[in-house]
XYZ file of N, CA, C and O in Angstrom:
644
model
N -3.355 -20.702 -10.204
C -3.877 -19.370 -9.991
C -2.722 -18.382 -9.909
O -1.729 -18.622 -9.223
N -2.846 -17.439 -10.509
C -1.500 -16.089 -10.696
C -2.240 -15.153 -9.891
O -3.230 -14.466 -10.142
N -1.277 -15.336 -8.505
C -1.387 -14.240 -7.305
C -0.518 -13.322 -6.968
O 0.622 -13.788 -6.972
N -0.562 -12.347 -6.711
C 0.197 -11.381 -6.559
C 0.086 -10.447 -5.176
O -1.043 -10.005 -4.965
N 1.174 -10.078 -4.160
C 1.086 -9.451 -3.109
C 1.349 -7.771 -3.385
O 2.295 -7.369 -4.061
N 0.140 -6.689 -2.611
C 1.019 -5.658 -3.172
C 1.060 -5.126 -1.664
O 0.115 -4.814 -0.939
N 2.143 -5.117 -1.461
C 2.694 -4.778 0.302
C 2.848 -3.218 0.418
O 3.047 -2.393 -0.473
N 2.707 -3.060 1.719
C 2.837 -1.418 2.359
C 2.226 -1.391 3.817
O 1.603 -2.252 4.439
N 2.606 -0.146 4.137
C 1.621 0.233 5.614
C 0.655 0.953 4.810
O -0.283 1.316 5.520
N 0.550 1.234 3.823
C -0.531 2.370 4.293
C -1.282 3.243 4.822
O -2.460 3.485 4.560
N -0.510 3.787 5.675
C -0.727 4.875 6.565
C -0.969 6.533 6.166
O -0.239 7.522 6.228
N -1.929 6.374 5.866
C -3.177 6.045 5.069
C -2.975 5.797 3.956
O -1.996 6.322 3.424
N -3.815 4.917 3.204
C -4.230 4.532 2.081
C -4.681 5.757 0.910
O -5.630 6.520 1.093
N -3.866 5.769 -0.221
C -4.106 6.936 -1.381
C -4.506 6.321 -2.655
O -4.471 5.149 -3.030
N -5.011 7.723 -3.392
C -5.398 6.955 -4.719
C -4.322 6.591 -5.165
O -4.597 5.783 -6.052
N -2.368 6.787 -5.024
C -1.729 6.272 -5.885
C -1.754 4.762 -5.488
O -1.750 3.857 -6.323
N -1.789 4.517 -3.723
C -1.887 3.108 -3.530
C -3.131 2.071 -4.398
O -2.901 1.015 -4.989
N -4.211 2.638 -4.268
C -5.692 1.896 -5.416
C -5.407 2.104 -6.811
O -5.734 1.127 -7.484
N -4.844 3.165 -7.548
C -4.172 3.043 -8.498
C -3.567 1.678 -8.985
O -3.816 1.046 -10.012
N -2.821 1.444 -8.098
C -1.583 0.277 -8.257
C -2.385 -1.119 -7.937
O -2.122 -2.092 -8.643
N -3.410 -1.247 -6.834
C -3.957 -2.263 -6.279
C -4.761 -2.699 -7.843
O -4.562 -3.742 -8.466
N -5.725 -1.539 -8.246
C -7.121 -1.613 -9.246
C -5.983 -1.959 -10.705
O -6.591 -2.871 -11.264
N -5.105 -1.776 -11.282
C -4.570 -2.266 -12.007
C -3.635 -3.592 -11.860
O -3.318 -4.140 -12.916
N -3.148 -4.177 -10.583
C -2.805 -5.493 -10.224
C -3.919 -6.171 -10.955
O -3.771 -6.778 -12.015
N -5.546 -5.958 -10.022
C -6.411 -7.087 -10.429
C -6.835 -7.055 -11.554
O -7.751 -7.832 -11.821
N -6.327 -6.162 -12.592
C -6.835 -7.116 -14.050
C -5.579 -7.516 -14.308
O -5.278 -7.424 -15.499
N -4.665 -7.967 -13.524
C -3.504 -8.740 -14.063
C -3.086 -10.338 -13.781
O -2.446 -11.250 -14.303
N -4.053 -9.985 -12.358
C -3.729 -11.107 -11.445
C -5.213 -12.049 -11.147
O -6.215 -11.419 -11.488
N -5.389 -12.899 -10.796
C -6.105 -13.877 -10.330
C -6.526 -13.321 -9.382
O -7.617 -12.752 -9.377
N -5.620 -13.389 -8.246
C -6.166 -12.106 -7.124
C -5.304 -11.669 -6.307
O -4.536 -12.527 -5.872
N -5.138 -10.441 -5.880
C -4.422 -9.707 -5.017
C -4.651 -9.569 -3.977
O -5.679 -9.212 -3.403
N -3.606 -9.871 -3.609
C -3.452 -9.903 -1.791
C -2.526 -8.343 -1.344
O -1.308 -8.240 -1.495
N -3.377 -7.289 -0.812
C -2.917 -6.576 -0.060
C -2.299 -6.730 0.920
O -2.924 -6.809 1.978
N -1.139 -6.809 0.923
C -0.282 -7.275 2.409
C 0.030 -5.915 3.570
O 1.192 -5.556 3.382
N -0.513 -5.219 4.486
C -0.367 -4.425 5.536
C 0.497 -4.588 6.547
O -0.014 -5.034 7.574
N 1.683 -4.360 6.579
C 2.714 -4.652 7.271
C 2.625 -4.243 8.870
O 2.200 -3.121 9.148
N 2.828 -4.702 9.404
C 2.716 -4.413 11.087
C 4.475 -4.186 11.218
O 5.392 -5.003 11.135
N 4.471 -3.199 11.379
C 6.099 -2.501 12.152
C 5.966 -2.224 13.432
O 5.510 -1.136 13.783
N 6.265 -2.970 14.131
C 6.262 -2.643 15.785
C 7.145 -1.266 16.240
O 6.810 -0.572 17.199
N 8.295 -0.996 15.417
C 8.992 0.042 15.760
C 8.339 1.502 15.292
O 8.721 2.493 15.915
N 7.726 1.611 14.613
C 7.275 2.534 13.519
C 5.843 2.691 14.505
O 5.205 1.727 14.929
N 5.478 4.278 14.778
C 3.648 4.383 15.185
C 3.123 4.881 14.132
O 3.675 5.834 13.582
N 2.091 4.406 13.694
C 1.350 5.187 12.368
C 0.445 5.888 13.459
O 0.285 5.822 14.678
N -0.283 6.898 11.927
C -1.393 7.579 12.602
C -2.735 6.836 12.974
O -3.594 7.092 13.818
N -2.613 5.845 12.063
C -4.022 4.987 11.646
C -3.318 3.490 12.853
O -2.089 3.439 12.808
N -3.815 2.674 13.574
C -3.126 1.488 13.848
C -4.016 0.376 12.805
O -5.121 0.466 12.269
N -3.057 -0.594 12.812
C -3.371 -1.435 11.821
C -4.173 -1.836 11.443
O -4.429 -1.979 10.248
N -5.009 -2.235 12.640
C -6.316 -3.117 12.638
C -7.389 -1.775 11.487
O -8.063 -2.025 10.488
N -7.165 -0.561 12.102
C -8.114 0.074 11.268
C -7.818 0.537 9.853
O -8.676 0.568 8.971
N -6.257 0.979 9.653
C -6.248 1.127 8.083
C -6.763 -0.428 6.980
O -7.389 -0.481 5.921
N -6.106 -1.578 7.907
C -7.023 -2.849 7.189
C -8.130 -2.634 6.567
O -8.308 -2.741 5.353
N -9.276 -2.180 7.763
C -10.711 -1.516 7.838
C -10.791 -0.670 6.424
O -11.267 -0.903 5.313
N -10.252 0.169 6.886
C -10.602 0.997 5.489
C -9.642 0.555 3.554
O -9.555 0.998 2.409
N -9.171 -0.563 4.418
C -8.575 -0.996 2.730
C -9.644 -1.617 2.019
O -10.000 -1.412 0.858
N -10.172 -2.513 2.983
C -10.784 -3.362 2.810
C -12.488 -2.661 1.842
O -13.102 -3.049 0.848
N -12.670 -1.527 2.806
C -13.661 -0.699 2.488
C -13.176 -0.100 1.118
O -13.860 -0.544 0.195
N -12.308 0.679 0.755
C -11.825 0.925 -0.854
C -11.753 -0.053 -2.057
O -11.781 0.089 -3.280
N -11.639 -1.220 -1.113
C -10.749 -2.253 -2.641
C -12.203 -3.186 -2.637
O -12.330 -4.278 -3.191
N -13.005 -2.626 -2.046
C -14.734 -3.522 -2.079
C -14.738 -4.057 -3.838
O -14.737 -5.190 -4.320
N -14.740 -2.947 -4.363
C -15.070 -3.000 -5.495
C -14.503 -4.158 -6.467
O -15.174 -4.573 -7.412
N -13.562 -4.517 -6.243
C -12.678 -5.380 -6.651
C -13.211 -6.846 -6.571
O -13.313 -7.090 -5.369
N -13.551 -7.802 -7.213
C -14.254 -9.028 -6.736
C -12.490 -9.811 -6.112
O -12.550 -10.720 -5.285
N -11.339 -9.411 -6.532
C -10.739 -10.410 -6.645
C -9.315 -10.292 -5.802
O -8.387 -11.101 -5.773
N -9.466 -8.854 -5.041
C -8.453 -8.643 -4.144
C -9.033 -8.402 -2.950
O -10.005 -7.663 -2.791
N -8.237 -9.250 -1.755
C -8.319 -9.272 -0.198
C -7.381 -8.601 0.462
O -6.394 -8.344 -0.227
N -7.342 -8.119 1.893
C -6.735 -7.297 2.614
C -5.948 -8.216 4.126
O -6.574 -8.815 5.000
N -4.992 -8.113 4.059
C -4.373 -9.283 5.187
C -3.517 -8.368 5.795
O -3.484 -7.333 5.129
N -2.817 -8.323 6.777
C -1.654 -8.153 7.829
C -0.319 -8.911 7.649
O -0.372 -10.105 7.355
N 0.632 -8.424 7.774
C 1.691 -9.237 8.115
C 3.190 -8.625 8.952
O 3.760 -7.567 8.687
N 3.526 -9.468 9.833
C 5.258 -9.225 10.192
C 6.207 -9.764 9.769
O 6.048 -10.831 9.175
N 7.212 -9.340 9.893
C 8.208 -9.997 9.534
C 8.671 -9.768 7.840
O 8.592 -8.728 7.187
N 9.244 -11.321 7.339
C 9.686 -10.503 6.229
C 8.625 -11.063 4.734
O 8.034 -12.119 4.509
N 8.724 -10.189 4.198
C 7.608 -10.345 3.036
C 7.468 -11.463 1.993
O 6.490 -11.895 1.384
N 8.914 -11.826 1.989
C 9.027 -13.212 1.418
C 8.250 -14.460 2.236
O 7.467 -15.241 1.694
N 8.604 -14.482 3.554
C 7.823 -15.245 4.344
C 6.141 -15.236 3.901
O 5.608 -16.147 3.268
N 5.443 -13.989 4.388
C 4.106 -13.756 3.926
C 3.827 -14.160 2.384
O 2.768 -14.647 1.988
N 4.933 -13.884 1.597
C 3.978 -14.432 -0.198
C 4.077 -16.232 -0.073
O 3.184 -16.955 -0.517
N 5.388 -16.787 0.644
C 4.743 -18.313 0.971
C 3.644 -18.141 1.475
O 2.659 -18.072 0.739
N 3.546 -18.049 2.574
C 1.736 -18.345 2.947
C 1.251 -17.982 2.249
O 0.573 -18.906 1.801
N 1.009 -16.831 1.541
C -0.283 -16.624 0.903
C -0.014 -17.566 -0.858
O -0.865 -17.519 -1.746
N 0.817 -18.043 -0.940
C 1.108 -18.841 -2.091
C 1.422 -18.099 -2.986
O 1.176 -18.592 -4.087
N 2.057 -16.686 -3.031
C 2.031 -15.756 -3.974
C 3.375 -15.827 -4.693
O 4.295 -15.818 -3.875
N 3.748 -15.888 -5.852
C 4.924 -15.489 -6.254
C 5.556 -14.615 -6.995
O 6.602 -14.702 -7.638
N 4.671 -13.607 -6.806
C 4.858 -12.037 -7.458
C 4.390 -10.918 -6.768
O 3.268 -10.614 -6.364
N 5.647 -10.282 -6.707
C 5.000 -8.543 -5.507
C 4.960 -7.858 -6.211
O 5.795 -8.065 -7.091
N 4.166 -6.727 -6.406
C 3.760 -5.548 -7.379
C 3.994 -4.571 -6.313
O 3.500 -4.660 -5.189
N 4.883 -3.498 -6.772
C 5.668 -2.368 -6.207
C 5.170 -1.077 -7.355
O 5.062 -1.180 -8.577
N 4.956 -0.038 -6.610
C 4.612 1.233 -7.596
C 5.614 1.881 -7.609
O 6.246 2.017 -6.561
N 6.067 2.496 -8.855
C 7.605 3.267 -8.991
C 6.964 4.671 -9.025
O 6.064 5.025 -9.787
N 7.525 5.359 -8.147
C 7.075 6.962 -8.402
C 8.279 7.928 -9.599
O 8.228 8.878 -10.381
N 9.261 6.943 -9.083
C 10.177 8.517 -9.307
C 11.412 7.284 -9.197
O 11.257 6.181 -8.672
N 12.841 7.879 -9.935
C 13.891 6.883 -9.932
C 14.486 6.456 -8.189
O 15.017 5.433 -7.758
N 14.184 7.477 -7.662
C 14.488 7.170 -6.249
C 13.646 6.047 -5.728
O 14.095 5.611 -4.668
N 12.799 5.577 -6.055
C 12.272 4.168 -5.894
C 12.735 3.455 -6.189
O 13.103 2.589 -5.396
N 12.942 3.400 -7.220
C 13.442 2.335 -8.146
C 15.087 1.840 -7.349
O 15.291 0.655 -7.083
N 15.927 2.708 -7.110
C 17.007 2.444 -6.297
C 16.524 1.089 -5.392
O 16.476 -0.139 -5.468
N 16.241 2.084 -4.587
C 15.729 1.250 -2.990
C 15.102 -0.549 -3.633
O 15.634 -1.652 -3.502
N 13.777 -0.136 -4.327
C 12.902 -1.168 -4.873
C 13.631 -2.678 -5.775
O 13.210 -3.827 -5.918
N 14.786 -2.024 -6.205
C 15.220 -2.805 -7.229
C 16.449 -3.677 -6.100
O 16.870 -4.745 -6.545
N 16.908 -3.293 -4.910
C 17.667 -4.118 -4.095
C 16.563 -5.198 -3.464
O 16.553 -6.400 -3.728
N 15.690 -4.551 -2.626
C 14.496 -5.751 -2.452
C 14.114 -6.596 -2.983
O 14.096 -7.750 -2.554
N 13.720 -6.221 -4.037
C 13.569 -6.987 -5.016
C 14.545 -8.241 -5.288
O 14.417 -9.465 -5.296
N 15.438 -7.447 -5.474
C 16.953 -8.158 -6.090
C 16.999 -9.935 -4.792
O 17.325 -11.107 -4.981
N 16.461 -9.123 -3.561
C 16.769 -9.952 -1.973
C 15.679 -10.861 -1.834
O 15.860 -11.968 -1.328
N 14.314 -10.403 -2.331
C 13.205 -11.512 -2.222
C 13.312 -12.428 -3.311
O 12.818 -13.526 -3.056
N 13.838 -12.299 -4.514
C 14.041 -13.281 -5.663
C 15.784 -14.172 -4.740
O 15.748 -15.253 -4.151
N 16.531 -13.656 -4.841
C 17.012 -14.689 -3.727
C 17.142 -15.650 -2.679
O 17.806 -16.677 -2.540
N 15.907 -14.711 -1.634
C 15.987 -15.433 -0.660
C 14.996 -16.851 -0.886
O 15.037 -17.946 -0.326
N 13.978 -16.235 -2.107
C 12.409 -17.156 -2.139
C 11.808 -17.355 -3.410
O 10.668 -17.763 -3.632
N 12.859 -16.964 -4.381
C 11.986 -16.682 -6.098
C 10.910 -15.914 -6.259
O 10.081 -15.933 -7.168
N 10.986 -15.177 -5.230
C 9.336 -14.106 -5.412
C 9.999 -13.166 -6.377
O 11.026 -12.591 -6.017
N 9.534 -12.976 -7.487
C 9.507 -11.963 -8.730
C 8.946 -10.885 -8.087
O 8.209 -10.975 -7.105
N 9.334 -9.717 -8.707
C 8.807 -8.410 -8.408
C 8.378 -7.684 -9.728
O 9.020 -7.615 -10.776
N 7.229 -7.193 -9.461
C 6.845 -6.461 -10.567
C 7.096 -5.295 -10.482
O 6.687 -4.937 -9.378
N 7.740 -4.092 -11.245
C 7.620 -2.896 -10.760
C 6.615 -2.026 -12.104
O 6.945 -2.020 -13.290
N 5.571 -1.457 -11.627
C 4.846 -0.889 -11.838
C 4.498 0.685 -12.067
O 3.851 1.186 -11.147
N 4.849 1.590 -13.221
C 4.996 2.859 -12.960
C 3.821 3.675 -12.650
O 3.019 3.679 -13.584
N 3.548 4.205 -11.873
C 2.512 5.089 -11.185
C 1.950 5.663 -11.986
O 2.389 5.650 -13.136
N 0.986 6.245 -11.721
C 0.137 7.030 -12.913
C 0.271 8.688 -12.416
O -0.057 9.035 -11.282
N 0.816 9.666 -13.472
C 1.398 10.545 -13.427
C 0.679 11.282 -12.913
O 1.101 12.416 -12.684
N -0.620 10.937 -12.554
C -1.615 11.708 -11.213
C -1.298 11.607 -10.155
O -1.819 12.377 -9.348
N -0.463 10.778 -9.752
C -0.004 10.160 -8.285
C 1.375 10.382 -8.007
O 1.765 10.215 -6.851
N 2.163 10.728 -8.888
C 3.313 10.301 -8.919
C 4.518 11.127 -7.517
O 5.605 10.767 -7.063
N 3.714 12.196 -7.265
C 4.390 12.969 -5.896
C 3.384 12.517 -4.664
O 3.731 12.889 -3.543
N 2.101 11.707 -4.782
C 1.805 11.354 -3.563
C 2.207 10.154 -2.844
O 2.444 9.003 -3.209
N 2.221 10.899 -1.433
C 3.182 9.723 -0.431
C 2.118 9.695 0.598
O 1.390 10.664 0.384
N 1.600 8.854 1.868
C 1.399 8.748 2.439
C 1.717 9.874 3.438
O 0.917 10.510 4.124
N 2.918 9.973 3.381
C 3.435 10.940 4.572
C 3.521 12.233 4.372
O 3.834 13.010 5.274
N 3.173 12.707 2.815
C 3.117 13.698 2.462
C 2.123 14.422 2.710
O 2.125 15.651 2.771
N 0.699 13.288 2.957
C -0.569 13.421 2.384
C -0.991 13.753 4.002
O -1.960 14.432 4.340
N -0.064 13.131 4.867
C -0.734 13.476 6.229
C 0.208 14.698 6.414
O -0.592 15.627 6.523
N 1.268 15.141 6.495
C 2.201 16.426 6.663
C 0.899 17.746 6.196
O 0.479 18.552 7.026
N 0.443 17.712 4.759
C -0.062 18.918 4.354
C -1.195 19.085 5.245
O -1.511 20.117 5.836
N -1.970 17.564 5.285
C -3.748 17.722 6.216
C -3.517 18.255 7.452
O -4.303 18.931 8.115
N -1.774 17.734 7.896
C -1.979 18.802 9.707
C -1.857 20.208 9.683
O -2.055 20.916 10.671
N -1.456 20.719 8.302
C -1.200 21.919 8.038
C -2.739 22.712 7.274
O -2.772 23.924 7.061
N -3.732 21.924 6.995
C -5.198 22.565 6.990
C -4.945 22.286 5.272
O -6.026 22.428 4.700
N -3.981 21.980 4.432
C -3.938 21.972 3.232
C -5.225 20.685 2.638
O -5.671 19.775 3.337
N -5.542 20.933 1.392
C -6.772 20.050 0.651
C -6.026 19.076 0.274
O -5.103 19.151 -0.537
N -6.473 17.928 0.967
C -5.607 16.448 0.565
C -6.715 15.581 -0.147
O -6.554 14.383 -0.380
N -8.161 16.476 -0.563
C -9.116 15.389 -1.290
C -9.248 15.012 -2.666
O -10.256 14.411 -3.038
N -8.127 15.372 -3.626
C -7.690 14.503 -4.981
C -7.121 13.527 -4.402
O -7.791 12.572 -4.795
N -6.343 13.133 -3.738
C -5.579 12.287 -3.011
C -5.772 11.188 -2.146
O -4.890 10.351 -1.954
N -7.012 11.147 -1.556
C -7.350 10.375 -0.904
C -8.900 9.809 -1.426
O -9.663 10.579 -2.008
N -9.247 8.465 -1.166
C -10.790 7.811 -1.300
C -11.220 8.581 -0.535
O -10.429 9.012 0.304
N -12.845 9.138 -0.504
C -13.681 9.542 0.104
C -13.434 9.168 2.064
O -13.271 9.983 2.972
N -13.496 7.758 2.121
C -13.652 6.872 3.360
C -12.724 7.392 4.061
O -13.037 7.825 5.170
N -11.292 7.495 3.595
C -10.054 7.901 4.159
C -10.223 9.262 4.234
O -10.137 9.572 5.423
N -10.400 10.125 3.618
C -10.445 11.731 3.743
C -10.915 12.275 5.399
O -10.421 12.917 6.326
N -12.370 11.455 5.020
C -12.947 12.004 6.086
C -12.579 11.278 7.630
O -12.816 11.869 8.684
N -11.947 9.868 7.568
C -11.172 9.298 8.644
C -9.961 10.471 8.813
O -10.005 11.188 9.813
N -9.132 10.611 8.050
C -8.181 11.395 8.533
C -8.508 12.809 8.862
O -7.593 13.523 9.273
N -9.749 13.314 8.724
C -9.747 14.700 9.296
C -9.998 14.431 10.386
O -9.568 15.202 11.244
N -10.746 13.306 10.797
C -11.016 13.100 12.143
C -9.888 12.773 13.116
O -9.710 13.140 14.278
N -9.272 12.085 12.421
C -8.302 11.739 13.317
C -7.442 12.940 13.478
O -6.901 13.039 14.579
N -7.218 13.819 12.656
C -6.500 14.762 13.087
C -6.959 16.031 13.939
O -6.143 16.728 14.542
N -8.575 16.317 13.940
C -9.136 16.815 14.726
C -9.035 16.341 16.015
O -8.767 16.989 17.026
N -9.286 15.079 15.901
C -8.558 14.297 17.545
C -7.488 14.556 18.652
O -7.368 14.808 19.851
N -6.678 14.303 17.330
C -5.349 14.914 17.470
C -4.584 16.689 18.043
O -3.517 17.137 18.461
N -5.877 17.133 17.721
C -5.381 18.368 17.976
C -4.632 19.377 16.842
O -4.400 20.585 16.792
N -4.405 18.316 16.034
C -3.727 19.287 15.073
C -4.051 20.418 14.171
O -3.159 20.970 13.526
């Protein structure tokens, strides 16, 4: 079976992230969304619930699942038996960063990396971008799944912001 991990926090989850996920699974057998737990790092979303709503976006998909993980990512594609990570390239400044990781998980574990170029609809959305403009009242709904839109207004109404 040809499995493939496509790792991130997702804090929150965007169409460039389902972009990248919805084109893995016609590549792969099945994709494993890997959700990284950073203990140092607070998202807006905590883990357990952006899971929630991955899980809720990537429904559609018969053939990709939504998991958690710590530590280091090579570790997680053993367990999950995976030996290929699919990474989305926005911009060459990815590619920098992406292509040393890369370079470190095929070392440490033979995990291949796929790098994947974004679709030029996505290509300036970031997670952190996408929450920066929404505390500022800006329209973040090209950008986000329905499910997430309306989670993050809430949460930022919560918030106070």
């Amino acid at each position: 079976m040809r499995r493939a991990v496509c790792p991130g926090s997702f804090d929150p989850v965007t169409n460039g992230h389902l972009d990248i996920v919805g084109r893995s699974s016609r590549l792969f057998d099945e994709v494993i969304v890997g959700v990284l737990i950073n203990q140092s790092k607070q998202g807006l979303f905590p883990v357990d619930e952006r899971i929630e709503l991955l899980r809720e976006v990537t429904a559609c998909y018969g053939n990709v699942r939504v998991e958690s993980f710590r530590g280091l990512l090579v570790d997680f594609c053993r367990a999950q038996e995976a030996s290929v990570v699919v990474k989305g390239l926005r911009a060459v400044s990815d590619f920098d960063y992406e292509l040393q990781m890369a370079q470190m998980n095929i070392g440490l574990a033979g995990v291949e990396t796929l790098f994947m170029p974004t679709n030029p609809l996505y290509s300036f959305v970031s997670s952190s971008l996408v929450k920066e403009v929404a505390k500022w009242g800006g329209d973040v709904s090209a950008h986000l799944p329905e499910p997430v839109l309306a989670r993050l207004a809430d949460r930022l109404r919560s918030a106070g912001a």
